[in-house]
Coordinates of C-alpha atoms in Angstrom, one line a residue:
X1 CA -30.5 -3.6 48.8
X2 CA -33.0 -1.6 50.6
X3 CA -33.8 2.0 50.4
X4 CA -36.0 3.7 53.1
X5 CA -38.5 6.4 51.8
X6 CA -37.3 9.9 52.7
X7 CA -39.2 12.0 55.3
X8 CA -41.9 14.2 54.2
X9 CA -40.2 17.4 55.4
X10 CA -37.3 16.3 53.3
X11 CA -39.2 16.1 50.2
X12 CA -40.7 19.6 50.7
X13 CA -38.2 21.6 48.7
X14 CA -40.2 24.6 47.9
X15 CA -42.8 25.8 50.8
X16 CA -45.1 27.4 48.1
X17 CA -45.9 24.0 46.9
X18 CA -47.1 22.4 50.2
X19 CA -50.7 22.5 49.2
X20 CA -50.0 21.2 45.5
X21 CA -48.9 17.9 45.0
X22 CA -47.2 17.4 48.6
X23 CA -50.7 16.9 50.0
X24 CA -50.3 13.3 49.0
X25 CA -47.4 12.5 50.9
X26 CA -47.2 10.9 54.2
X27 CA -50.7 8.9 53.5
X28 CA -49.3 5.6 52.6
X29 CA -47.9 2.9 55.0
X30 CA -46.4 0.7 52.2
X31 CA -42.7 0.2 52.4
X32 CA -41.0 1.6 49.4
X33 CA -37.9 -0.4 50.1
X34 CA -36.4 -2.3 47.0
X35 CA -36.7 -4.9 46.5
X36 CA -40.5 -4.8 47.5
X37 CA -42.1 -7.1 50.4
X38 CA -44.6 -9.7 49.4
X39 CA -47.5 -7.3 50.4
X40 CA -46.5 -5.1 47.2
X41 CA -47.5 -8.0 44.8
X42 CA -51.2 -8.1 44.0
X43 CA -50.7 -11.1 41.5
X44 CA -47.6 -13.4 40.9
X45 CA -44.5 -12.5 42.5
X46 CA -41.7 -12.0 39.7
X47 CA -40.2 -15.3 40.6
X48 CA -43.3 -17.4 40.3
X49 CA -44.4 -15.4 37.3
X50 CA -44.6 -16.8 33.7
X51 CA -42.0 -15.2 31.9
X52 CA -39.3 -15.5 34.7
X53 CA -35.9 -16.7 33.2
X54 CA -33.0 -18.6 34.1
X55 CA -31.1 -15.2 34.6
X56 CA -33.4 -14.3 37.4
X57 CA -35.0 -11.8 35.4
X58 CA -38.9 -11.2 34.2
X59 CA -39.3 -10.9 30.5
X60 CA -42.2 -10.4 28.3
X61 CA -44.3 -13.2 26.5
X62 CA -45.5 -13.2 23.1
X63 CA -49.1 -12.6 22.4
X64 CA -51.4 -15.7 22.7
X65 CA -52.7 -17.3 19.4
X66 CA -56.4 -16.3 19.6
X67 CA -57.4 -19.4 17.6
X68 CA -55.8 -22.0 19.9
X69 CA -55.2 -20.4 23.3
X70 CA -56.1 -22.3 26.4
X71 CA -57.1 -20.7 29.7
X72 CA -53.7 -21.5 30.6
X73 CA -51.9 -19.7 27.9
X74 CA -54.3 -16.6 28.6
X75 CA -53.8 -16.6 32.4
X76 CA -49.9 -16.7 31.8
X77 CA -50.0 -13.9 29.4
X78 CA -52.3 -11.9 32.1
X79 CA -49.7 -12.6 34.8
X80 CA -46.8 -11.7 32.7
X81 CA -48.2 -8.2 32.2
X82 CA -49.5 -7.8 35.5
X83 CA -46.5 -8.4 37.3
X84 CA -44.4 -6.6 34.7
X85 CA -46.4 -3.3 35.6
X86 CA -46.0 -3.9 39.4
X87 CA -42.1 -4.6 38.7
X88 CA -41.8 -1.2 36.9
X89 CA -43.4 0.6 39.6
X90 CA -41.5 -1.4 42.4
X91 CA -38.5 0.7 41.3
X92 CA -39.8 3.9 42.6
X93 CA -38.1 4.5 46.0
X94 CA -40.4 6.8 47.7
X95 CA -44.0 8.4 47.8
X96 CA -42.5 11.4 46.1
X97 CA -41.8 9.4 42.9
X98 CA -45.5 8.4 42.7
X99 CA -47.3 11.9 43.4
X100 CA -44.9 14.4 42.1
X101 CA -46.0 15.5 38.1
X102 CA -43.3 15.0 35.6
X103 CA -41.1 17.9 35.1
X104 CA -42.8 18.8 32.0
X105 CA -46.1 18.4 33.6
X106 CA -47.7 17.0 30.5
X107 CA -48.5 13.7 31.7
X108 CA -50.3 12.7 35.2
X109 CA -48.2 11.5 38.2
X110 CA -47.1 8.0 38.2
X111 CA -49.7 7.0 40.6
X112 CA -52.1 7.4 37.8
X113 CA -50.3 5.1 35.6
X114 CA -50.2 2.6 38.4
X115 CA -53.8 1.9 38.6
X116 CA -54.8 3.0 35.1
X117 CA -54.5 -0.6 33.3
X118 CA -56.5 -2.1 36.0
X119 CA -59.2 0.5 35.8
X120 CA -59.2 0.1 31.8
X121 CA -59.9 -3.7 32.4
X122 CA -62.9 -3.3 34.5
X123 CA -64.5 -0.4 32.0
X124 CA -64.1 -2.1 29.0
X125 CA -65.3 -5.6 30.4
X126 CA -68.4 -3.8 31.6
X127 CA -68.7 -2.2 28.2
X128 CA -68.8 -5.6 26.6
X129 CA -71.1 -7.1 29.0
X130 CA -68.6 -9.6 30.6
X131 CA -69.0 -8.0 34.1
X132 CA -72.0 -5.9 35.4
X133 CA -70.8 -4.0 38.3
X134 CA -68.0 -1.7 39.3
X135 CA -65.4 -2.6 41.4
X136 CA -64.8 0.9 42.7
X137 CA -66.8 3.5 40.8
X138 CA -64.6 6.4 42.1
X139 CA -61.4 4.8 41.1
X140 CA -62.8 3.7 37.8
X141 CA -63.7 7.6 37.1
X142 CA -60.5 9.0 38.7
X143 CA -58.1 6.6 36.6
X144 CA -60.0 6.1 33.6
X145 CA -59.0 8.9 31.0
X146 CA -55.1 9.6 30.4
X147 CA -53.8 12.7 28.8
X148 CA -52.5 13.4 25.2
X149 CA -50.7 16.7 25.6
X150 CA -51.8 19.1 23.3
X151 CA -48.5 21.1 23.1
X152 CA -45.2 21.3 24.7
X153 CA -46.1 24.5 26.7
X154 CA -49.5 23.3 27.8
X155 CA -48.8 23.0 31.8
X156 CA -51.7 21.0 32.6
X157 CA -51.6 20.8 36.7
X158 CA -52.0 17.6 38.4
X159 CA -52.1 19.0 42.1
X160 CA -55.1 17.4 43.3
X161 CA -55.5 14.3 46.4
X162 CA -55.0 11.1 44.9
X163 CA -55.8 7.9 46.7
X164 CA -52.9 6.3 48.9
X165 CA -50.6 4.0 47.2
X166 CA -51.9 1.3 50.0
X167 CA -55.5 1.8 48.6
X168 CA -54.2 1.5 45.0
X169 CA -52.7 -1.7 45.7
X170 CA -55.9 -3.0 47.3
X171 CA -57.8 -2.1 44.3
X172 CA -55.4 -3.7 42.0
X173 CA -55.8 -6.8 44.0
X174 CA -59.6 -6.7 43.6
X175 CA -59.4 -6.4 39.9
X176 CA -56.5 -9.2 39.6
X177 CA -58.9 -11.6 41.3
X178 CA -61.8 -10.7 39.0
X179 CA -60.0 -11.2 36.1
X180 CA -58.5 -14.5 37.1
X181 CA -62.2 -15.4 37.7
X182 CA -63.4 -14.5 34.3
X183 CA -60.2 -16.4 32.4
X184 CA -61.1 -19.4 34.5
X185 CA -64.9 -19.4 33.7
X186 CA -65.8 -17.6 30.4
X187 CA -67.0 -20.3 27.9
X188 CA -65.2 -18.6 25.0
X189 CA -62.0 -20.0 26.3
X190 CA -63.3 -23.7 26.7
X191 CA -61.1 -26.4 25.1
X192 CA -61.5 -26.5 21.5
X193 CA -63.0 -23.0 21.3
X194 CA -63.5 -21.4 18.0
X195 CA -61.2 -18.2 17.1
X196 CA -61.8 -15.2 19.5
X197 CA -62.4 -12.4 17.0
X198 CA -63.0 -8.6 17.3
X199 CA -66.8 -9.3 17.2
X200 CA -66.7 -11.2 20.4
X201 CA -67.1 -9.9 23.9
X202 CA -63.8 -11.6 25.0
X203 CA -62.0 -9.1 22.6
X204 CA -62.5 -6.6 25.5
X205 CA -60.2 -9.0 27.6
X206 CA -57.4 -9.1 25.1
X207 CA -57.9 -5.4 24.6
X208 CA -57.0 -4.9 28.2
X209 CA -54.1 -7.4 28.0
X210 CA -52.4 -5.2 25.3
X211 CA -53.5 -1.8 26.7
X212 CA -51.5 -2.8 29.7
X213 CA -48.3 -3.5 27.6
X214 CA -48.4 -0.2 26.0
X215 CA -48.3 1.4 29.4
X216 CA -45.7 -0.7 30.5
X217 CA -43.7 1.0 28.1
X218 CA -44.8 4.5 28.4
X219 CA -44.4 4.4 32.2
X220 CA -40.9 3.0 31.8
X221 CA -40.2 6.4 29.8
X222 CA -41.8 8.2 32.4
X223 CA -39.7 6.6 35.2
X224 CA -36.5 7.2 32.8
X225 CA -37.5 11.1 33.2
X226 CA -37.3 10.8 37.0
X227 CA -34.4 12.1 38.9
X228 CA -32.2 9.3 39.7
X229 CA -32.3 9.6 43.5
X230 CA -36.0 8.6 43.1
X231 CA -35.5 5.3 41.6
X232 CA -33.6 2.0 42.3
X233 CA -33.3 -1.2 39.8
X234 CA -35.6 -3.9 40.9
X235 CA -33.7 -7.0 41.1
X236 CA -35.9 -8.8 38.6
X237 CA -35.8 -6.2 36.0
X238 CA -33.9 -7.5 32.9
X239 CA -30.2 -6.3 32.9
X240 CA -29.1 -3.8 30.5
X241 CA -27.9 -4.7 27.2
X242 CA -24.0 -5.9 27.0
X243 CA -21.9 -3.0 25.3
X244 CA -18.4 -1.7 25.5
X245 CA -18.6 1.9 26.9
X246 CA -16.4 4.9 26.4
X247 CA -14.5 6.0 23.1
X248 CA -13.8 2.2 22.3
X249 CA -17.7 1.7 21.6
X250 CA -18.0 4.5 19.4
X251 CA -18.8 2.9 15.9
X252 CA -18.2 4.2 12.5
X253 CA -20.6 6.3 10.6
X254 CA -23.9 4.3 9.4
X255 CA -23.5 3.4 5.9
X256 CA -26.4 3.5 3.3
X257 CA -27.7 0.5 1.9
X258 CA -29.5 0.6 -1.5
X259 CA -33.2 -0.6 -1.6
X260 CA -34.8 -1.2 -5.0
X261 CA -38.2 0.4 -6.2
X262 CA -41.2 -1.8 -5.4
X263 CA -44.7 -2.0 -4.2
X264 CA -45.9 -2.6 -0.3
X265 CA -49.3 -3.4 1.3
X266 CA -50.1 -2.3 4.7
X267 CA -52.7 -3.8 6.7
X268 CA -53.4 -6.6 9.3
X269 CA -55.9 -9.4 7.8
X270 CA -58.9 -9.2 10.0
X271 CA -58.6 -13.2 10.5
X272 CA -54.9 -12.9 11.8
X273 CA -55.0 -15.1 15.3
X274 CA -53.7 -12.3 17.5
X275 CA -55.1 -9.0 18.8
X276 CA -54.9 -5.9 16.8
X277 CA -55.8 -2.2 17.2
X278 CA -58.1 -0.4 15.0
X279 CA -55.6 1.4 13.0
X280 CA -53.6 -1.8 12.1
X281 CA -56.8 -3.1 10.0
X282 CA -57.7 -1.8 6.5
X283 CA -55.4 -1.7 3.6
X284 CA -53.0 0.6 1.8
X285 CA -50.9 -0.3 -1.4
X286 CA -47.9 2.2 -2.5
X287 CA -45.3 2.1 -5.1
X288 CA -42.0 3.1 -3.5
X289 CA -39.1 4.7 -5.5
X290 CA -35.6 3.4 -5.0
X291 CA -33.7 4.9 -2.0
X292 CA -31.2 4.2 0.4
X293 CA -31.0 4.1 4.1
X294 CA -28.8 3.7 6.9
X295 CA -27.8 0.2 7.7
X296 CA -28.0 1.0 11.4
X297 CA -29.6 3.5 13.8
X298 CA -28.2 6.9 14.4
X299 CA -25.9 6.1 17.6
X300 CA -25.1 8.2 20.6
X301 CA -21.5 8.6 18.9
X302 CA -22.7 10.0 15.8
X303 CA -25.3 12.3 17.3
X304 CA -22.4 13.4 19.9
X305 CA -21.1 15.3 16.4
X306 CA -24.2 17.4 16.2
X307 CA -24.1 18.5 19.7
X308 CA -20.8 19.4 19.6
X309 CA -21.1 21.4 16.4
X310 CA -23.8 23.5 18.1
X311 CA -26.5 21.9 16.3
X312 CA -29.0 22.8 19.0
X313 CA -28.4 26.5 18.9
X314 CA -28.6 26.9 15.0
X315 CA -32.1 27.5 14.2
X316 CA -31.6 26.6 10.5
X317 CA -31.6 23.1 11.2
X318 CA -35.0 23.1 12.8
X319 CA -38.6 23.4 12.1
X320 CA -40.2 26.8 13.7
X321 CA -42.3 24.5 16.0
X322 CA -39.1 22.5 16.6
X323 CA -36.7 25.3 17.6
X324 CA -39.7 26.9 19.7
X325 CA -39.6 23.6 21.6
X326 CA -36.1 23.5 22.0
X327 CA -35.9 27.0 23.2
X328 CA -38.6 26.7 25.7
X329 CA -36.7 23.7 27.2
X330 CA -33.3 25.2 26.6
X331 CA -31.9 21.8 25.7
X332 CA -28.5 21.3 24.3
X333 CA -28.1 17.7 24.2
X334 CA -30.6 14.8 24.3
X335 CA -32.9 14.5 27.3
X336 CA -31.4 11.1 28.7
X337 CA -27.7 12.4 28.5
X338 CA -26.1 13.5 31.7
X339 CA -23.5 16.2 31.5
X340 CA -20.3 14.6 33.0
X341 CA -19.2 15.5 36.4
X342 CA -15.5 15.8 38.0
X343 CA -13.9 12.6 38.5
X344 CA -15.9 11.1 35.5
X345 CA -13.9 8.9 32.8
X346 CA -13.3 11.8 30.8
X347 CA -16.3 11.3 28.3
X348 CA -18.4 14.6 28.0
X349 CA -21.9 12.5 28.9
X350 CA -23.1 9.6 30.7
X351 CA -26.5 8.0 29.8
X352 CA -29.6 7.5 32.0
X353 CA -31.5 4.2 31.6
X354 CA -34.6 3.4 33.1
X355 CA -33.2 3.1 36.4
X356 CA -29.4 3.8 36.0
X357 CA -26.9 6.2 35.1
X358 CA -23.9 4.6 33.3
X359 CA -20.8 5.3 31.4
X360 CA -22.0 6.5 27.8
X361 CA -22.4 3.7 25.2
X362 CA -21.6 5.6 22.2
X363 CA -22.5 2.5 20.0
X364 CA -26.3 2.5 21.5
X365 CA -28.9 4.2 19.3
X366 CA -29.5 7.8 20.4
X367 CA -33.0 8.3 21.9
X368 CA -34.9 11.7 20.8
X369 CA -37.9 13.2 19.8
X370 CA -39.2 13.9 16.1
X371 CA -37.9 17.7 16.1
X372 CA -34.3 16.5 17.2
X373 CA -34.5 13.6 14.8
X374 CA -35.3 15.9 11.9
X375 CA -32.7 18.5 12.9
X376 CA -30.1 15.8 13.0
X377 CA -31.2 14.6 9.5
X378 CA -30.8 18.3 8.1
X379 CA -27.5 18.8 9.6
X380 CA -26.0 15.6 8.8
X381 CA -27.1 15.9 5.0
X382 CA -25.3 19.4 5.2
X383 CA -22.1 17.9 6.6
X384 CA -22.1 14.9 3.9
X385 CA -22.8 17.1 1.0
X386 CA -25.7 15.1 0.3
X387 CA -27.7 16.4 -2.8
X388 CA -31.3 16.7 -1.6
X389 CA -30.2 16.0 1.8
X390 CA -31.7 13.5 4.3
X391 CA -34.9 12.8 6.0
X392 CA -36.5 10.2 8.1
X393 CA -38.3 6.9 6.4
X394 CA -41.7 6.8 5.6
X395 CA -43.9 4.1 6.5
X396 CA -43.8 2.7 3.2
X397 CA -40.0 2.7 3.0
X398 CA -39.8 0.8 6.1
X399 CA -42.2 -1.8 5.0
X400 CA -40.1 -1.9 1.9
X401 CA -36.9 -2.5 4.0
X402 CA -38.7 -5.5 5.7
X403 CA -39.3 -6.9 2.2
X404 CA -35.8 -6.9 1.5
X405 CA -35.1 -8.6 4.7
X406 CA -37.9 -11.1 4.2
X407 CA -39.8 -10.2 7.6
X408 CA -43.0 -8.5 6.2
X409 CA -45.2 -11.3 7.5
X410 CA -43.5 -13.0 10.1
X411 CA -44.3 -12.8 13.8
X412 CA -41.2 -14.2 14.8
X413 CA -39.3 -10.8 15.1
X414 CA -39.2 -11.1 19.1
X415 CA -36.6 -14.0 18.3
X416 CA -34.2 -11.9 16.4
X417 CA -34.4 -8.4 17.8
X418 CA -34.1 -6.6 21.1
X419 CA -37.9 -6.8 21.8
X420 CA -40.0 -8.1 24.6
X421 CA -37.6 -7.1 27.5
X422 CA -34.9 -9.3 26.5
X423 CA -32.8 -6.7 28.2
X424 CA -33.6 -3.7 30.2
X425 CA -32.2 -1.2 27.7
X426 CA -31.4 -0.2 24.1
X427 CA -28.1 -2.0 23.0
X428 CA -25.4 -1.8 20.2
X429 CA -26.7 -0.6 16.9
X430 CA -25.1 -3.3 14.8
X431 CA -26.0 -6.4 17.2
X432 CA -29.6 -7.5 15.8
X433 CA -30.6 -7.9 12.5
X434 CA -30.8 -9.9 9.2
X435 CA -28.4 -12.7 8.7
X436 CA -27.9 -11.5 5.3
X437 CA -26.0 -8.6 6.7
X438 CA -28.5 -5.7 5.4
X439 CA -30.4 -3.7 8.0
X440 CA -30.0 -3.8 11.7
X441 CA -33.1 -3.2 14.1
X442 CA -35.8 -2.8 11.7
X443 CA -37.5 -3.8 15.0
X444 CA -36.7 -3.4 18.5
X445 CA -33.9 -1.7 20.4
X446 CA -35.6 1.8 19.9
X447 CA -38.6 2.9 17.9
X448 CA -37.9 4.9 14.7
X449 CA -39.6 8.1 13.8
X450 CA -41.2 8.4 10.4
X451 CA -42.0 11.2 8.2
X452 CA -45.5 10.4 8.0
X453 CA -48.5 11.6 10.0
X454 CA -50.3 8.8 11.9
X455 CA -53.2 7.9 9.4
X456 CA -55.7 5.5 8.9
X457 CA -55.6 2.8 6.4
X458 CA -58.5 2.4 3.5
X459 CA -61.2 0.9 5.1
X460 CA -60.4 1.9 8.9
X461 CA -63.2 1.3 11.5
X462 CA -63.2 2.2 15.0
X463 CA -63.9 -0.7 17.6
X464 CA -67.2 -0.2 19.6
X465 CA -65.0 -1.0 22.8
X466 CA -62.7 1.8 22.1
X467 CA -64.0 4.2 19.5
X468 CA -61.3 7.0 20.3
X469 CA -58.3 4.8 20.4
X470 CA -56.8 6.2 17.1
X471 CA -59.2 8.7 15.6
X472 CA -58.2 11.8 17.8
X473 CA -54.8 11.4 16.5
X474 CA -55.6 11.5 13.0
X475 CA -55.0 15.2 13.3
X476 CA -51.7 16.0 11.4
X477 CA -50.1 16.5 14.7
X478 CA -49.1 13.2 15.5
X479 CA -46.0 11.5 13.8
X480 CA -45.5 7.6 13.4
X481 CA -43.1 5.5 15.0
X482 CA -42.5 2.0 13.9
X483 CA -40.5 -1.2 14.7
X484 CA -40.9 -1.2 18.6
X485 CA -38.3 -1.1 21.3
X486 CA -36.4 -3.1 23.9
X487 CA -39.5 -2.7 26.3
X488 CA -42.3 -3.4 23.4
X489 CA -44.2 -6.4 24.3
X490 CA -47.0 -8.4 22.6
X491 CA -48.8 -6.4 19.9
X492 CA -46.4 -3.6 20.1
X493 CA -43.4 -6.0 19.2
X494 CA -45.4 -7.3 16.1
X495 CA -44.8 -6.6 12.6
X496 CA -48.3 -5.0 12.3
X497 CA -47.8 -2.3 15.0
X498 CA -48.5 1.2 13.9
X499 CA -48.0 3.8 16.8
X500 CA -47.8 7.6 17.0
X501 CA -46.9 10.2 19.2
X502 CA -46.4 14.1 18.9
X503 CA -43.2 15.6 17.8
X504 CA -42.0 16.8 21.2
X505 CA -42.9 13.5 23.0
X506 CA -40.1 11.4 24.5
X507 CA -40.6 7.6 23.7
X508 CA -37.6 5.2 23.5
X509 CA -37.4 6.4 19.9
X510 CA -34.5 7.0 17.7
X511 CA -33.3 7.7 13.9
X512 CA -32.8 6.0 10.8
X513 CA -31.8 8.2 8.0
X514 CA -33.2 8.0 4.2
X515 CA -31.8 9.6 1.1
X516 CA -34.2 9.6 -2.0
X517 CA -35.1 11.8 -5.1
X518 CA -38.7 11.1 -4.2
X519 CA -41.1 11.8 -1.1
X520 CA -40.9 7.8 -0.3
X521 CA -45.0 7.8 -0.8
X522 CA -45.3 9.9 2.4
X523 CA -48.6 10.5 4.1
X524 CA -49.5 14.1 5.3
X525 CA -52.9 14.4 6.5
X526 CA -53.2 17.8 5.0
X527 CA -53.5 16.1 2.0
X528 CA -55.2 12.7 3.3
X529 CA -58.9 12.0 2.9
X530 CA -60.1 10.9 6.3

């Protein structure tokens, strides 16, 4: 399947913007056909890359064991992430998709995220003393720092001159060769090496490997936000999860499962033989009162009831900030829902996945931001007549649910759940989980919004190679997400992962409901001593 790039004149739909982002159009000679030609791939092509499966698709690999990994293990993990990045971007069907800022203008154009992971490798390896010179000092300044949008109406501008896609490909090729030589030669990876720890310079390499996997996921969400005409599914991108569609796939209302009171501990041991981000280390112990949580994530079908009841137009279900955001965006339904058109199947909505628009799978988890999740919880509690209402889980409660399913300290969650690009989408909410029949999707499918603000654990320390990874977000404005999604890979797919976003931000994230007479050991930073 091929798709030719549109003409420049066809892309200029507002002549007043011709001196804005459109100044970047027409400077790249690379073909934007899908699938991409050989010149697109700066490392391994998907079909020769570790992680390529018998289904003809490229999937994620698990994180290497830092006590036993060989050079071949590290090279395979590097190749897998590097090629997955290029696979994600190979679905962009024109220059416009690279250079036009997202509709919300709260992130850079995708050209930035195409280069940023490579630049991160170089800058961190230099900081660790593993390389001494820049590859391209201009690139390593321009593509160094991303953005954390400070507000939903912070209309930051991205109308600058970016390098051509050709030049970006050439830069990535130089960095790929540099990292391959480092993996091949660094003495810390010799046969029988001692464990690589956060005190070692080589930690910077593994930091780059995991950082790239974060951006594989966040870039996929930005691609999902693009107009459908600007993307085409790459042939090697994993297939969508199997599911029915239409009304036949609408499941029953999620039932609640009781969880007895108990104590939980949070914190990754410093000697655990895999890479971890700074916020994973430290310690927290909490007593969790008994509570009940929904067996499954909230499905599209369940959320449809909220939409059709006019939930988006009733301020009483929303926080002041949440309703201001909803009004600013004038939303009436989730961002990735597409209103039906004449001639469709009769369903009111279709669903946008990363690259496709499909008949609505009502039994997949709904993808929403924190504001929408909270509004739904309040509405649903009112509909059910629940004393005290419903809320989202806390981190402590999520950990307690894991204990119930005996998965608190295992690294094998990738074998059970929809993680690591087993599929190219979320899937049915009742398809993956413990054989005991308790909770489904404690991991994978979509992230789960937590009530907690993102917070440090006791004994938290920044790492010298990335001292501002977590600390700027301990601000009481970021809510935690736990559990990972279908495209979470490596550390993001581990039981130790602790991530966060602002409440208006869209990720592949959804809803689980909790009812309890307690606050679930919630952490609010207005009362947390940082």
